[in-house]
Short mmCIF file of C-alpha atoms in Angstrom, two decimals:
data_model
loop_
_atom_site.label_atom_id
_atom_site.label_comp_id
_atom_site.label_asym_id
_atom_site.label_seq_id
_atom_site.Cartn_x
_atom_site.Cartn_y
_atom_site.Cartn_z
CA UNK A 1 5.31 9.42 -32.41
CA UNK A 2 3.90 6.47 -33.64
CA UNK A 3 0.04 7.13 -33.06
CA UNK A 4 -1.22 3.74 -34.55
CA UNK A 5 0.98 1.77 -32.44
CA UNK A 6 0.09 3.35 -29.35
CA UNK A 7 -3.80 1.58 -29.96
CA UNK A 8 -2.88 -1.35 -31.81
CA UNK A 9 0.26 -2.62 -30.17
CA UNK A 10 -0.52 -6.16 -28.93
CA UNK A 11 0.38 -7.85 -25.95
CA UNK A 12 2.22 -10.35 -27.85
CA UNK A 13 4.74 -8.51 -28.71
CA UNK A 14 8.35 -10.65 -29.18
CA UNK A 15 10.25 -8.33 -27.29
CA UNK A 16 8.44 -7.18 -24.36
CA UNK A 17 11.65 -7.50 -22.09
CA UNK A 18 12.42 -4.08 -23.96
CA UNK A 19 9.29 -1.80 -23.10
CA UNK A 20 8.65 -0.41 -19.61
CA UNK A 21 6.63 -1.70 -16.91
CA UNK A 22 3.06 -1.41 -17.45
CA UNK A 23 1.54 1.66 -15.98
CA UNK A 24 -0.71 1.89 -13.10
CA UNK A 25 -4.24 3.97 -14.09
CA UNK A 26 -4.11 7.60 -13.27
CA UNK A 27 -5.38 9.20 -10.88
CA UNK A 28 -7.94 12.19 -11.97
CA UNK A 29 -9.27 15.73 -11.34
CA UNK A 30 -11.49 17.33 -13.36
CA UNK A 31 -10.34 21.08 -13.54
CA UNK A 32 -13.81 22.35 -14.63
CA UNK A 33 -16.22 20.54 -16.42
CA UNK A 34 -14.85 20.29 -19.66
CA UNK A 35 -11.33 19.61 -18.44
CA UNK A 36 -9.21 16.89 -16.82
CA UNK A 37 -5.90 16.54 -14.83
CA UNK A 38 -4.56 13.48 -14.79
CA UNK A 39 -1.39 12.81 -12.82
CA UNK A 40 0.47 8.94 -12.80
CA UNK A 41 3.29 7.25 -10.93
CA UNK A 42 6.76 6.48 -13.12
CA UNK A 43 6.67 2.05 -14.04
CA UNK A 44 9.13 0.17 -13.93
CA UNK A 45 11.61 0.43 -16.81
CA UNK A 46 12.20 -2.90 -18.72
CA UNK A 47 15.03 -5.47 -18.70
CA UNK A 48 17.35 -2.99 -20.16
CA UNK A 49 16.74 0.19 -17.84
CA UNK A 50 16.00 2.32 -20.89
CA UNK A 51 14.52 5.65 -19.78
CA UNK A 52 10.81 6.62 -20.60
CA UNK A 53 11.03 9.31 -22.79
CA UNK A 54 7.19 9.82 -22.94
CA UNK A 55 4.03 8.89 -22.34
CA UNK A 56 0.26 8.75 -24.42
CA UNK A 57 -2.86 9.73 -22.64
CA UNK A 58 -6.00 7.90 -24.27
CA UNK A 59 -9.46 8.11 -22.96
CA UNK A 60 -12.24 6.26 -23.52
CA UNK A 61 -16.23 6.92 -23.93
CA UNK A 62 -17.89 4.54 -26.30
CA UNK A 63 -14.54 4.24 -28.30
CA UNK A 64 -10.89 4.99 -27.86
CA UNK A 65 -9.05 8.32 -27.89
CA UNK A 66 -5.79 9.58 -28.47
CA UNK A 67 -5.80 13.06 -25.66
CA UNK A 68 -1.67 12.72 -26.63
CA UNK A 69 0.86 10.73 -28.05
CA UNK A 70 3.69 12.37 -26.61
CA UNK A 71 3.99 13.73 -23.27
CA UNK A 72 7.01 14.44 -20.94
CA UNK A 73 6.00 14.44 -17.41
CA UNK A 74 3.99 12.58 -15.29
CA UNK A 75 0.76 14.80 -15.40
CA UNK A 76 -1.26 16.11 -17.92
CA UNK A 77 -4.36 18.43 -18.64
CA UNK A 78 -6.68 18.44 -21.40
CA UNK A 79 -9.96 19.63 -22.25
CA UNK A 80 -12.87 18.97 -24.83
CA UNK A 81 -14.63 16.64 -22.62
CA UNK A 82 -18.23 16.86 -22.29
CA UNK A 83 -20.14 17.15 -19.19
CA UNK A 84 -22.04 14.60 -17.00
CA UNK A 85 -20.23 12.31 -19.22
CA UNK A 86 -18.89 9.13 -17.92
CA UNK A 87 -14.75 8.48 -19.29
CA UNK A 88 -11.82 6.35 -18.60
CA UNK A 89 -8.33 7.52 -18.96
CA UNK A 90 -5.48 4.98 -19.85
CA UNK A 91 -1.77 5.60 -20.32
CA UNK A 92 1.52 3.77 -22.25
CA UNK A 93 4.90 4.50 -21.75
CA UNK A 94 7.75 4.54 -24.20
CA UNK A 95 11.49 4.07 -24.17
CA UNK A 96 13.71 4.47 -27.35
CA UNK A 97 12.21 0.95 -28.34
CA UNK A 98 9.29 0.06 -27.48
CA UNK A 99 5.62 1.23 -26.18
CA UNK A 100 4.57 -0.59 -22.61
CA UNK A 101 0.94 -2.13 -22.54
CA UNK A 102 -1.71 -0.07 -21.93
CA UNK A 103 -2.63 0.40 -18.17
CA UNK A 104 -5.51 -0.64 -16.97
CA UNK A 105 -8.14 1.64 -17.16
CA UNK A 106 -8.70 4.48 -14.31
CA UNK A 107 -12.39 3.81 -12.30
CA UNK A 108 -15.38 5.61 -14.50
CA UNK A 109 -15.09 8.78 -13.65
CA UNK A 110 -17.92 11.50 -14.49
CA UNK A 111 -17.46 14.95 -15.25
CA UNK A 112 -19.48 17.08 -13.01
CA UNK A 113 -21.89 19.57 -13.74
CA UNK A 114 -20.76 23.00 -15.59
CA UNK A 115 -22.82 24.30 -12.41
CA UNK A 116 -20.40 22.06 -9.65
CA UNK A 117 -18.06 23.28 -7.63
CA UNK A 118 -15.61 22.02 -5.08
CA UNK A 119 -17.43 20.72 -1.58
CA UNK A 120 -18.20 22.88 1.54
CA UNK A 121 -15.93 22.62 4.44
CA UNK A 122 -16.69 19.54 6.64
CA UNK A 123 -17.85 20.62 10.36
CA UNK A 124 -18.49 20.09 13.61
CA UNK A 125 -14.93 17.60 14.46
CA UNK A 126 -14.16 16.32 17.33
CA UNK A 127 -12.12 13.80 18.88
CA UNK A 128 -13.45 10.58 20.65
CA UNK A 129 -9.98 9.05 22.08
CA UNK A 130 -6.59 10.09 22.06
CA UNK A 131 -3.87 7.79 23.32
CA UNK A 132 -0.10 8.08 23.24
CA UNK A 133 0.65 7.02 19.65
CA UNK A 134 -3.54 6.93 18.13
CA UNK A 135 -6.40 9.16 18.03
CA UNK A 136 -9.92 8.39 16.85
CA UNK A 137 -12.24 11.79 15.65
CA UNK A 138 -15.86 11.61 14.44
CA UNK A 139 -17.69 14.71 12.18
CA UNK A 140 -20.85 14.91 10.17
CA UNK A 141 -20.23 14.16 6.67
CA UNK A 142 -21.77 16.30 4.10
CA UNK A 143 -25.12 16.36 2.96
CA UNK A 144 -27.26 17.65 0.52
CA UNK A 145 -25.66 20.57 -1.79
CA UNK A 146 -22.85 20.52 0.58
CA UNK A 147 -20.83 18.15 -2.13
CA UNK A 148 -20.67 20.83 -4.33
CA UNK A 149 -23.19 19.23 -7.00
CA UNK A 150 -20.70 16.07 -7.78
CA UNK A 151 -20.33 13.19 -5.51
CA UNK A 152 -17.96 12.88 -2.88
CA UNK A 153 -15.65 10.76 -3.66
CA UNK A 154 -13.36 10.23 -1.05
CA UNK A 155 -12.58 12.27 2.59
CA UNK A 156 -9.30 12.28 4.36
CA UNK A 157 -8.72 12.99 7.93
CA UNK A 158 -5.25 14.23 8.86
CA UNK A 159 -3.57 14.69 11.93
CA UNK A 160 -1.13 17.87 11.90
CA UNK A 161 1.29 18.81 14.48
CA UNK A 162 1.29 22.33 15.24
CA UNK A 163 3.38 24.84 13.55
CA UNK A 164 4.03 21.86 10.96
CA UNK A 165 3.47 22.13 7.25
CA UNK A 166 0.91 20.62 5.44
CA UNK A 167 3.93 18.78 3.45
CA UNK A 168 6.25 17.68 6.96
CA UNK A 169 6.83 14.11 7.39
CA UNK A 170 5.45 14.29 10.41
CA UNK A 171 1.87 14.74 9.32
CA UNK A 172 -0.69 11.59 9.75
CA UNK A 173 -3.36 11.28 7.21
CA UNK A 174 -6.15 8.42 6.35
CA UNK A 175 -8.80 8.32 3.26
CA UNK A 176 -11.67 6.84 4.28
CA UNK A 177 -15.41 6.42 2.12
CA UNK A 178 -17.35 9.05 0.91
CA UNK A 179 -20.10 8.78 3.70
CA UNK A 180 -17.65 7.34 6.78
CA UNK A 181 -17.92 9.81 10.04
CA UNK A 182 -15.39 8.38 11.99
CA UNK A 183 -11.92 7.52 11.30
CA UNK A 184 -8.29 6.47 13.21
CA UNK A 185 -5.35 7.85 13.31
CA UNK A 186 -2.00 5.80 13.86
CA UNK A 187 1.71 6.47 14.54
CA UNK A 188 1.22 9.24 16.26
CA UNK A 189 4.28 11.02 17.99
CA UNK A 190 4.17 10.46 21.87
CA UNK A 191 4.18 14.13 23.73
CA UNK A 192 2.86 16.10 20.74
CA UNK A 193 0.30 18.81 20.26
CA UNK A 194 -1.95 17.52 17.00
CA UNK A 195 -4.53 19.52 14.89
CA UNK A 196 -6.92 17.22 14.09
CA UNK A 197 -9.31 18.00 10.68
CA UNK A 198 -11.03 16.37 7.84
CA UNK A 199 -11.34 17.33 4.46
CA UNK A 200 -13.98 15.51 1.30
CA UNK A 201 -13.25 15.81 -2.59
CA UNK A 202 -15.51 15.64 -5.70
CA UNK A 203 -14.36 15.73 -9.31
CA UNK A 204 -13.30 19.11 -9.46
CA UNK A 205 -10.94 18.10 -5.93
CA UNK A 206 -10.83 18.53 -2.41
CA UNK A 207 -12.27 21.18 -0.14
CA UNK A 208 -10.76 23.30 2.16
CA UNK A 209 -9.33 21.35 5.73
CA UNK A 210 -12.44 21.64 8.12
CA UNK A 211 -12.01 23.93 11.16
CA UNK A 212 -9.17 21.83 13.34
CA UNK A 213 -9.88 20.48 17.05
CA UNK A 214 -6.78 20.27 19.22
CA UNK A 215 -5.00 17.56 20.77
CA UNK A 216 -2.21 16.73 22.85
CA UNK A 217 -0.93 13.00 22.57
CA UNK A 218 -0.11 11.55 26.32
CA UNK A 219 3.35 10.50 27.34
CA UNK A 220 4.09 6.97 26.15
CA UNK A 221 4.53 4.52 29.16
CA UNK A 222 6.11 0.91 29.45
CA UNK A 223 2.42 -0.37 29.55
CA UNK A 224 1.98 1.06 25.88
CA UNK A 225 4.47 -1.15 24.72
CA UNK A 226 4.74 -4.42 27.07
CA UNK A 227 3.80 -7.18 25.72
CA UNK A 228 0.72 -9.04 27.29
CA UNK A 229 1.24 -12.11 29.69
CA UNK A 230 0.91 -15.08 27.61
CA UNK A 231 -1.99 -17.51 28.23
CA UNK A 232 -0.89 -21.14 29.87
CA UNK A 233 -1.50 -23.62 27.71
CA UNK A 234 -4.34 -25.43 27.86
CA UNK A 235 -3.53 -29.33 27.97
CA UNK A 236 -6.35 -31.70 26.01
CA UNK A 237 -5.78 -35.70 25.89
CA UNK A 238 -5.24 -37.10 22.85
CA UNK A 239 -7.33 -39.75 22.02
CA UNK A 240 -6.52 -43.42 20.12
CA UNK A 241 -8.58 -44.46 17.41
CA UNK A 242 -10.34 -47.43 19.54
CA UNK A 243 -11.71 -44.65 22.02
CA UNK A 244 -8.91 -44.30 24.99
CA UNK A 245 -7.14 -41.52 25.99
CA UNK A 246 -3.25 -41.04 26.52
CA UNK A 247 -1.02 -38.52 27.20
CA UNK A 248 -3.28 -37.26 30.08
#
């Protein structure tokens, strides 16, 4: 691989109708505090539906580093960061002919204390409403040393049916902000039993699915779904420009 191109290629390349799409950031874990995991969606390929054949992981502090020039899948892990240090990670792709521009940069993301770990459980969920095809829950988001000594970052709240797998089609999730205590739930199956939970994340990833509340969503009916009586309309005179009305 081609390290110097992978920096210096310019976005004025002649042919860019040969290199893939350009990548979206990656998302990132930190798997300790000296070590990342970075994980990215495939871009589009280019005019000529070349394959990617790899991909370079750079990272930035002050300046730019190469973490790879050459890497097969669409995930990677590396270490040698410092802690409580603030980095961006960045990715290219490359066919047999050219390297994509560089994606844009992932959101600052700081490594967390050598001393962090993953958050406590959330607690104390409940739900507030639970219609036919919806349900809204509320909990107490964590405080204090509960985030594990990094910030949260994000919290999800999921809605599982029963006896369903954490992977099943069927399961409804939402992420919500790092200090939101209520969240809503949509396209929900009508007639199901639901396990409702929430879970929060730091650097070093998520924490384990709060205790679950139960939930049984109510039979759909023909008033879920009729549309509402539309409104008469409201007739208003039209007025000339010398002052009188017509149309009345």
């Amino acid at each position: 691989t081609d390290l110097r191109a992978i920096c210096t290629r310019s976005a004025r390349d002649p042919t860019p109708q040969m290199e893939p799409g350009k990548p979206a950031a990656p998302r990132v874990t930190a798997t300790s505090c000296h070590s990342v995991k970075l994980e990215w969606v495939e871009p589009t390929l280019g005019d000529e539906k070349l394959p990617i054949d790899e991909y370079a992981v750079l990272y930035l502090d002050s300046t730019t580093h190469i973490a790879s020039g050459s890497v097969k899948a669409t995930s990677f892990e590396f270490g040698g960061l410092r802690e409580q240090t603030e980095y961006r990670f960045q990715l290219r792709a490359h066919n047999n002919k050219a390297w994509s521009l560089a994606s844009t940069p992932s959101r600052p993301f700081k490594m967390p204390s050598c001393t962090a770990k993953r958050p406590e459980m959330v607690r104390d969920v409940s739900l507030v409403q639970l219609g036919s095809c919806s349900a809204n829950i509320k909990w107490v988001p964590l405080q204090g040393v509960g985030n594990g000594g990094a910030p949260i970052l994000e919290q999800q709240a999921r809605a599982v049916p029963k006896s369903a797998t954490d992977d099943s089609p069927l399961v409804v999730s939402v992420i919500v902000t790092p200090n939101a205590s209520v969240a809503e739930l949509t396209g929900l199956v009508p007639s199901m039993d639901y396990v409702f939970e929430v879970r929060s994340r730091n650097a070093l990833g998520w924490s384990q699915s709060s205790a679950g509340v139960q939930g049984s969503t109510r039979v759909r009916t023909s008033g879920d779904s009729a549309p509402s009586r539309p409104m008469a309309p409201k007739l208003v005179p039209a007025v000339t420009a010398d002052g009188e009305a017509f149309g009345g």
